Coordinates of C-alpha atoms in Angstrom, one line a residue:
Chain L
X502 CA -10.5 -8.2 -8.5
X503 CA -13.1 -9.0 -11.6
X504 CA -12.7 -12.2 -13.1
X505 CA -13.1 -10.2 -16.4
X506 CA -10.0 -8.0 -15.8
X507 CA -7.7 -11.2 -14.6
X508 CA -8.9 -13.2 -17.4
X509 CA -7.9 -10.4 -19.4
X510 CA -4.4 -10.0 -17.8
X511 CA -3.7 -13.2 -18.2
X512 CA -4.5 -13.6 -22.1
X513 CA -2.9 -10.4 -22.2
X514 CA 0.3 -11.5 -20.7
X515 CA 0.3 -14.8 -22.6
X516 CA 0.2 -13.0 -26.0
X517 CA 2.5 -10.6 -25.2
X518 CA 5.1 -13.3 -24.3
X519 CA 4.2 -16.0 -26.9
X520 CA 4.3 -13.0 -29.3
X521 CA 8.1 -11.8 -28.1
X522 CA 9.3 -15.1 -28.5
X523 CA 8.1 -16.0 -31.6
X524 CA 9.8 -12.6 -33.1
X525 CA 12.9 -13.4 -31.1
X526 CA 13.1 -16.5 -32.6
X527 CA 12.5 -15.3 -36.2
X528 CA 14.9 -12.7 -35.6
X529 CA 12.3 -9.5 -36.3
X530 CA 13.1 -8.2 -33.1
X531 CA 16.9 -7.9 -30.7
X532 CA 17.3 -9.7 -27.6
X533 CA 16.7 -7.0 -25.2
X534 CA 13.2 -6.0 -26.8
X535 CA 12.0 -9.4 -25.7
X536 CA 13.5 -9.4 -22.3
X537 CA 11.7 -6.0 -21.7
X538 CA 8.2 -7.7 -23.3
X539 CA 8.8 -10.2 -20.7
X540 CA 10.0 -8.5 -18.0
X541 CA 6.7 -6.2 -17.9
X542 CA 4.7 -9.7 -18.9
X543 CA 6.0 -12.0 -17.1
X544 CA 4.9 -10.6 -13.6
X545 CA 1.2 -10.1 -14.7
X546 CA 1.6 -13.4 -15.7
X547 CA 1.8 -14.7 -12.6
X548 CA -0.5 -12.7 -11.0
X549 CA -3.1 -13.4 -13.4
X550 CA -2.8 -17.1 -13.2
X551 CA -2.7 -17.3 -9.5
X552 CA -5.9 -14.9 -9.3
X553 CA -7.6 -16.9 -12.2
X554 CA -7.5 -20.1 -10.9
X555 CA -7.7 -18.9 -7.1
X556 CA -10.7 -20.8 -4.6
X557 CA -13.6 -18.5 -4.1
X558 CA -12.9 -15.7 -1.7
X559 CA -14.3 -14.2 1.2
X560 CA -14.9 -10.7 1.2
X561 CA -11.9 -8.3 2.7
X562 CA -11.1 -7.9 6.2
X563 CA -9.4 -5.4 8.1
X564 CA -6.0 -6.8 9.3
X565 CA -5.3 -7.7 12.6
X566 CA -4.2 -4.0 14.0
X567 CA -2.9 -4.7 17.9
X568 CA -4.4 -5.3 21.0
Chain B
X764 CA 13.5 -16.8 -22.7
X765 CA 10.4 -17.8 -20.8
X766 CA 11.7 -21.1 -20.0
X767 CA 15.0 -18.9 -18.3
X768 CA 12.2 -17.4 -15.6
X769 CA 10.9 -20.5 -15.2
X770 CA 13.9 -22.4 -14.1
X771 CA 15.3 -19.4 -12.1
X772 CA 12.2 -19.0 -10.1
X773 CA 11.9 -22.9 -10.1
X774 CA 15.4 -23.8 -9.0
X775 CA 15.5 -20.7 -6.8
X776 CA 12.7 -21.8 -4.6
X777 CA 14.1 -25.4 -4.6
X778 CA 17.5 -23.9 -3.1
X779 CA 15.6 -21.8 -0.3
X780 CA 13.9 -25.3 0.2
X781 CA 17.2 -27.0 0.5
X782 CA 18.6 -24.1 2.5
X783 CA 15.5 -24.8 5.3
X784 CA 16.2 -28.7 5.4
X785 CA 19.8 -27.9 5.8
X786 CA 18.7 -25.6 8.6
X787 CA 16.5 -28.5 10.7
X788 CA 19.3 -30.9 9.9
X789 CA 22.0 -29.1 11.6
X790 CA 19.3 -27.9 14.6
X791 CA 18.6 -31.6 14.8
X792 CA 15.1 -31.3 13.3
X793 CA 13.8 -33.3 10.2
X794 CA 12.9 -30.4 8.5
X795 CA 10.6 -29.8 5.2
X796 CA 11.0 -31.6 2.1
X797 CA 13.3 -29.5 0.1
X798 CA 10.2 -28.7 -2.1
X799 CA 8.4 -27.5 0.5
X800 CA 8.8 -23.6 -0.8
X801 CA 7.6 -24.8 -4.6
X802 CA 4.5 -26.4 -3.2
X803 CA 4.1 -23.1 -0.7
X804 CA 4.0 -21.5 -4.0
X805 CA 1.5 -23.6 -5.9
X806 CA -0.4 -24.1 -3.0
X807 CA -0.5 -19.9 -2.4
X808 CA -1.9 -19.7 -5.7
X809 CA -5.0 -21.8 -5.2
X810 CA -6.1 -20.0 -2.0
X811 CA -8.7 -16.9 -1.7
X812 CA -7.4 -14.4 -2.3
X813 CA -8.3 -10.3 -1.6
X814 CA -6.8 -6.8 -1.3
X815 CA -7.7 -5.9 2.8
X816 CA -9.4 -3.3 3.1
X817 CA -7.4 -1.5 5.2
X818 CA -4.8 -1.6 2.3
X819 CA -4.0 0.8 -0.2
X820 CA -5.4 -1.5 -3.4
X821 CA -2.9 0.0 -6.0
X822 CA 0.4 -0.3 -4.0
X823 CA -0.8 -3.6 -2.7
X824 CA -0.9 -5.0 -6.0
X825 CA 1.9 -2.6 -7.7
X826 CA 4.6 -3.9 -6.1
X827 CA 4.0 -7.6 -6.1
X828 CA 4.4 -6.7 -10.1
X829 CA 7.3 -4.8 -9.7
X830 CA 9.3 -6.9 -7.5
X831 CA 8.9 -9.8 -9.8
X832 CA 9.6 -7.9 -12.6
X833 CA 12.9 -5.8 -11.3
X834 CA 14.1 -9.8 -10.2
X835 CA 13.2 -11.0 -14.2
X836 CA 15.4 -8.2 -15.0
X837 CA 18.2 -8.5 -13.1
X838 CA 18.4 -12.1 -14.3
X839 CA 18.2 -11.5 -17.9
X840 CA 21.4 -8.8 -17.2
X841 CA 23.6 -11.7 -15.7
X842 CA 22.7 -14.0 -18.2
X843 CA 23.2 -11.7 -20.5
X844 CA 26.7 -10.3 -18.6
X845 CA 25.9 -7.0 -18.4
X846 CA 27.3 -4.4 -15.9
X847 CA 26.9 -5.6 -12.6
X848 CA 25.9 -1.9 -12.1
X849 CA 22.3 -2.6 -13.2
X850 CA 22.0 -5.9 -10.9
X851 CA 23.5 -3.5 -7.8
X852 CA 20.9 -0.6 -8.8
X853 CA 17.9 -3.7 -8.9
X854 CA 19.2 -4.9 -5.2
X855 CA 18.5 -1.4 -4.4
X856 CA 15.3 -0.9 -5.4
X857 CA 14.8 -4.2 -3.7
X858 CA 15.3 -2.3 -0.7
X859 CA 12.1 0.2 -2.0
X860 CA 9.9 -3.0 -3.2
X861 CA 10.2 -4.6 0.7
X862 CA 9.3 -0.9 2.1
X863 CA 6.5 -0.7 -0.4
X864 CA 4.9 -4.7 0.5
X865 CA 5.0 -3.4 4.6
X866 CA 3.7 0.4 4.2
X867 CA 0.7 -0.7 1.6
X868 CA -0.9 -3.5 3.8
X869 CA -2.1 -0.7 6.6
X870 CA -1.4 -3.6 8.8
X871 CA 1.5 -3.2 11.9
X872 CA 3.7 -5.4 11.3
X873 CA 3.7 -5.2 7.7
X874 CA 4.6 -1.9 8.5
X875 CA 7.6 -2.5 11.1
X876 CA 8.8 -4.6 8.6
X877 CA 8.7 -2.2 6.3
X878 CA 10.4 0.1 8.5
X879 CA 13.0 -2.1 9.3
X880 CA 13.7 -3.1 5.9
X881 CA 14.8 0.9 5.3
X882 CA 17.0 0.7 8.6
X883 CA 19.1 -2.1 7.4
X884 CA 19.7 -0.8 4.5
X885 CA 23.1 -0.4 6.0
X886 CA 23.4 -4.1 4.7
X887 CA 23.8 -2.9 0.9
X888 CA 26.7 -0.6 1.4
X889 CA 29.3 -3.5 1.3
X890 CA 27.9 -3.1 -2.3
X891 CA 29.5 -0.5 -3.0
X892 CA 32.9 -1.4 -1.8
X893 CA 32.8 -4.7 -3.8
X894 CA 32.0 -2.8 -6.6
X895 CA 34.6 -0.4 -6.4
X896 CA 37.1 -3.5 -5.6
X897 CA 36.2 -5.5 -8.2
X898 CA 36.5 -1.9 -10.6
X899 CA 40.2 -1.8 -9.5
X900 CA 41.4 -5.5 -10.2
X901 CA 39.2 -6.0 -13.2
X902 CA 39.3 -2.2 -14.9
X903 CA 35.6 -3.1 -16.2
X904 CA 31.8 -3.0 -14.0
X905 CA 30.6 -5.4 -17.1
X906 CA 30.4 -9.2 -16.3
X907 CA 31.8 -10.4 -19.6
X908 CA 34.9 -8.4 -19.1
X909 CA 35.4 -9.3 -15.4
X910 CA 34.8 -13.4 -16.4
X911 CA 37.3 -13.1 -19.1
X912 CA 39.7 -11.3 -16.3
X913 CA 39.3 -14.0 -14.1
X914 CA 40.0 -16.4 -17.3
X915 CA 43.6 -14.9 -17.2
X916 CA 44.1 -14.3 -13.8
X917 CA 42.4 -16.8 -12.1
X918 CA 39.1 -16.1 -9.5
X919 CA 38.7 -13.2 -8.1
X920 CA 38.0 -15.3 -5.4
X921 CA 41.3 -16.0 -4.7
X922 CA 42.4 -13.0 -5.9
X923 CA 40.3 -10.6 -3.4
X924 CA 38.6 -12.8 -0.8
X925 CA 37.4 -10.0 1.5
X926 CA 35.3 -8.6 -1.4
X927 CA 34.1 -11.8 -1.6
X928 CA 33.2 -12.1 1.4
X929 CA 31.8 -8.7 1.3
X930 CA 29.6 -9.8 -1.2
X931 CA 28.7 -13.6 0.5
X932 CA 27.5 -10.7 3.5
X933 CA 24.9 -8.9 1.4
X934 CA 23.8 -12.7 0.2
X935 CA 23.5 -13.6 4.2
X936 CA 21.6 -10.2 4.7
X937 CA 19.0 -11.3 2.3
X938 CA 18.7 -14.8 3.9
X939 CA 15.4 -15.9 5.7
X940 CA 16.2 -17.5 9.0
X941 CA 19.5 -15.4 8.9
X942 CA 21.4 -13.0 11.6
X943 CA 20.1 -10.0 9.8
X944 CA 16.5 -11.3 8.9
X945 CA 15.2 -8.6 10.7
X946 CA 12.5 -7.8 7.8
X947 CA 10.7 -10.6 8.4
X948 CA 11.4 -11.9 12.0
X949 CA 8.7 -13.7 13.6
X950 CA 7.9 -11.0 16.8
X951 CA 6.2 -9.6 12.9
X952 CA 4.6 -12.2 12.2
X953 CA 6.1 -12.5 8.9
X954 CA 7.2 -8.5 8.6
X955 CA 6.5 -7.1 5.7
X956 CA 4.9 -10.4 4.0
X957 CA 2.3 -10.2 6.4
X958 CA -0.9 -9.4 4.5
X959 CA 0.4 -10.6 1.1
X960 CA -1.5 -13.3 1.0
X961 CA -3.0 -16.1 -1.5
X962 CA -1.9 -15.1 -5.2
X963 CA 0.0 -12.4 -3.7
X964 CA 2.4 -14.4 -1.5
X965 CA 2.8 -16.7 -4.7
X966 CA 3.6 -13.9 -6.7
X967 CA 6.4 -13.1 -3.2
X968 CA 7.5 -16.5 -3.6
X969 CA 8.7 -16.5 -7.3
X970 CA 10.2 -13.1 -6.5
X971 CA 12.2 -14.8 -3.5
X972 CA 13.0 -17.6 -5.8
X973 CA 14.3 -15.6 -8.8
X974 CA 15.9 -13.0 -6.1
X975 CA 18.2 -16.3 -4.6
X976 CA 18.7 -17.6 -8.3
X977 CA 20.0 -14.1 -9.6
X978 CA 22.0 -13.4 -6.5
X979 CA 23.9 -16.9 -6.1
X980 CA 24.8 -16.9 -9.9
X981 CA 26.3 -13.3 -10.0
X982 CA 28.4 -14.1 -7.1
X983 CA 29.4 -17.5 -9.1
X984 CA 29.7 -15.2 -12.0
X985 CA 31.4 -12.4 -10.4
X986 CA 33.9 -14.0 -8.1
X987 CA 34.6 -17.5 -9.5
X988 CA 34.5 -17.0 -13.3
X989 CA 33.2 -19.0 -16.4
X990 CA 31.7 -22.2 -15.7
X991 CA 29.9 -24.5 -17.6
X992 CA 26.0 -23.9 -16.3
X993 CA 25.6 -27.1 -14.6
X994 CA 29.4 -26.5 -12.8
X995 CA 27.5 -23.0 -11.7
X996 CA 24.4 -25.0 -10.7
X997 CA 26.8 -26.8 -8.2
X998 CA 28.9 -24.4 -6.2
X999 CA 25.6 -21.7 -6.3
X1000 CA 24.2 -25.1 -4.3
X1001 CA 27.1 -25.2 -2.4
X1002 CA 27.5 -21.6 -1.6
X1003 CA 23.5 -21.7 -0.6
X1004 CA 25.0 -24.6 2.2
X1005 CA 27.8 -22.7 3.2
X1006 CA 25.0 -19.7 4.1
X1007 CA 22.7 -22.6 5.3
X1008 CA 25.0 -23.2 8.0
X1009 CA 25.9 -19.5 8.6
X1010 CA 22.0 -19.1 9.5
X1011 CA 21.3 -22.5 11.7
X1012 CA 24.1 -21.6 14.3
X1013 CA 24.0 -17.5 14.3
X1014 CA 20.6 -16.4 16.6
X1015 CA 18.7 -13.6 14.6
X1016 CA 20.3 -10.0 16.0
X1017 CA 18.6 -7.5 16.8
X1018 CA 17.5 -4.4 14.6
X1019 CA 19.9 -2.4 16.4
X1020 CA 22.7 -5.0 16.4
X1021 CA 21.9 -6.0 12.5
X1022 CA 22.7 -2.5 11.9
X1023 CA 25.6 -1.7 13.9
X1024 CA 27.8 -5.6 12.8
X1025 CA 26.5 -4.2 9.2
X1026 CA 28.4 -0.8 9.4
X1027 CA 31.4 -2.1 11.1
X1028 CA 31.6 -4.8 8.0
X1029 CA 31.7 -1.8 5.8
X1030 CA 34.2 0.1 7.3
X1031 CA 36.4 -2.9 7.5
X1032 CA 35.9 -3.5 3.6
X1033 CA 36.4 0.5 2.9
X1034 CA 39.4 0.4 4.8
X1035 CA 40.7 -2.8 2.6
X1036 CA 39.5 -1.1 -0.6
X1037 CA 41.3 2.3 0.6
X1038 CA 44.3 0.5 0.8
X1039 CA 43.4 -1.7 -2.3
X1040 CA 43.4 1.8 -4.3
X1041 CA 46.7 3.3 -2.5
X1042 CA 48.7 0.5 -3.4
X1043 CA 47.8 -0.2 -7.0
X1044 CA 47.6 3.4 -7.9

């Protein structure tokens, strides 16, 4: 995966979540609007961070299929 | 609300830690530190990291998303005590998210695990009757009405241990090292975790670890009542133990075994809640 799409993932997710909780916490949006921010954040999130920070990789392999 | 993800995957994978070092300790082993499965994490995330290329790309990295984000969900509903409806429907799809990791890898033994995560699906039918139990004692599927029923009557717990124990069975079935780890059983390598690896098996490991946090509090939630959150903390610790030992001295069935001690466990608990709903109706 590009490093230009994971860095964009990742500042995407951030946003997003830093975003819902700031208008949790000013009360602008319910509870549940920010639990659904970050339940489709919070996984690219993770993704994002592992992928951005990851050591530099091979190039793909075919898995081992059987004897 | 962040910070609630963080802990639950946090404390989650510290729990599946604990449950391995209570694992060696009984089979006489020393055993990982207990946060062994948080530095498998962190260290997953540093590694290289690639789509195979016998893999289908999109699934490959679809349901990594979706199986952390279904476990994010399901915790905010118990936090938030919502039906328990919505966490059984998540478990479910679960189910989906375990055949999707084996069948998008294009390697074997992802998919055999894959394919054995759809024939134990047997193991999620004891949902059903705890649901329906829990529906007849409590008159309510939402977990703020059946934690102020239990602040009446007492735990349900007490009040209905075989749906309980129903419940503690689906836990069990989602164990690693368990009887009915057939998913991921070593003759599979790692089943359907296989090919996931690097960023993707960190992303696997925060699912496991909110998947274990989200389970053990519902049950606490569900079948002992309201508890201060570090009294929850405790017992899901203790529960975790209790399943610990379950898995050190049970051997790992077999597919067809897994199955067949998962279907008579159901018709013992339909049988209970058929009598259950004859009696009180």
């Amino acid at each position: 995966m590009k490093q230009k799409t994971v860095t964009c993932g990742l500042a995407a997710s951030v946003i997003a979540i830093v975003a819902a909780c700031a208008a949790l916490a000013a009360a602008l949006i319910p509870p549940w609007v920010a639990a659904a921010v970050l339940v489709a954040a919070f996984p690219v999130l993770v993704l994002s961070l592992g992928l951005w920070w990851r050591a530099p990789g091979g190039e793909e392999d075919i898995p081992f299929i059987g004897y | 609300m962040i910070e609630y993800l963080v802990f639950a995957a946090v404390f989650g994978l510290l729990l599946l830690g604990i449950h391995r070092k209570v694992i060696a300790r009984i089979q006489i082993r020393p055993g990982p530190p207990i946060w062994q499965e948080i530095l498998h994490a962190l260290k997953f995330s540093f590694k290289s990291t690639w789509v195979p290329k016998t893999a289908s790309s999109a699934l490959f990295v679809a349901v990594v998303l979706v199986g952390i984000g279904i476990w994010s969900a399901a915790l905010f509903v118990v936090l938030a005590g919502e039906s328990i409806l919505i966490l059984f429907a998540i478990y479910m799809l679960h189910k989906i998210v375990e055949h999707g990791y084996g069948l998008s890898s294009g390697s074997p033994y992802g998919k055999f695990g894959g394919v054995r995560s759809v024939i134990s699906a047997a193991s999620e039918i004891p949902l059903f009757v705890t649901i329906a139990a829990i529906y007849l004692f409590t008159g309510s599927l939402i977990l703020r009405d059946i934690t102020a029923y239990q602040d009446i009557h007492g735990p349900l717990l007490l009040i209905a241990p075989p749906v309980a124990l129903a419940m503690y069975i689906v836990i069990l079935s989602k164990m690693p090292y368990g009887p009915f780890s057939i998913v991921e059983s070593k003759e599979l390598v790692s089943g359907y975790k296989t090919e996931h690896f690097g960023a993707w098996r960190a992303g696997l490991a925060v699912t496991d670890g909110l998947k274990t946090f989200v389970l053990l509090y519902a049950f606490v939630a569900i079948f002992i009542g309201a508890v201060p959150f570090w009294a929850a903390l405790i017992i899901m610790t203790a529960v975790l133990i209790s399943l610990s030992f379950v898995c050190a001295v049970t051997p790992m069935l077999s597919p067809f075994d897994s199955v067949t001690v998962q279907g008579i466990i159901t018709g013992l608990m339909l049988i209970y809640a058929g009598c259950l709903w004859w009696v009180m109706s």
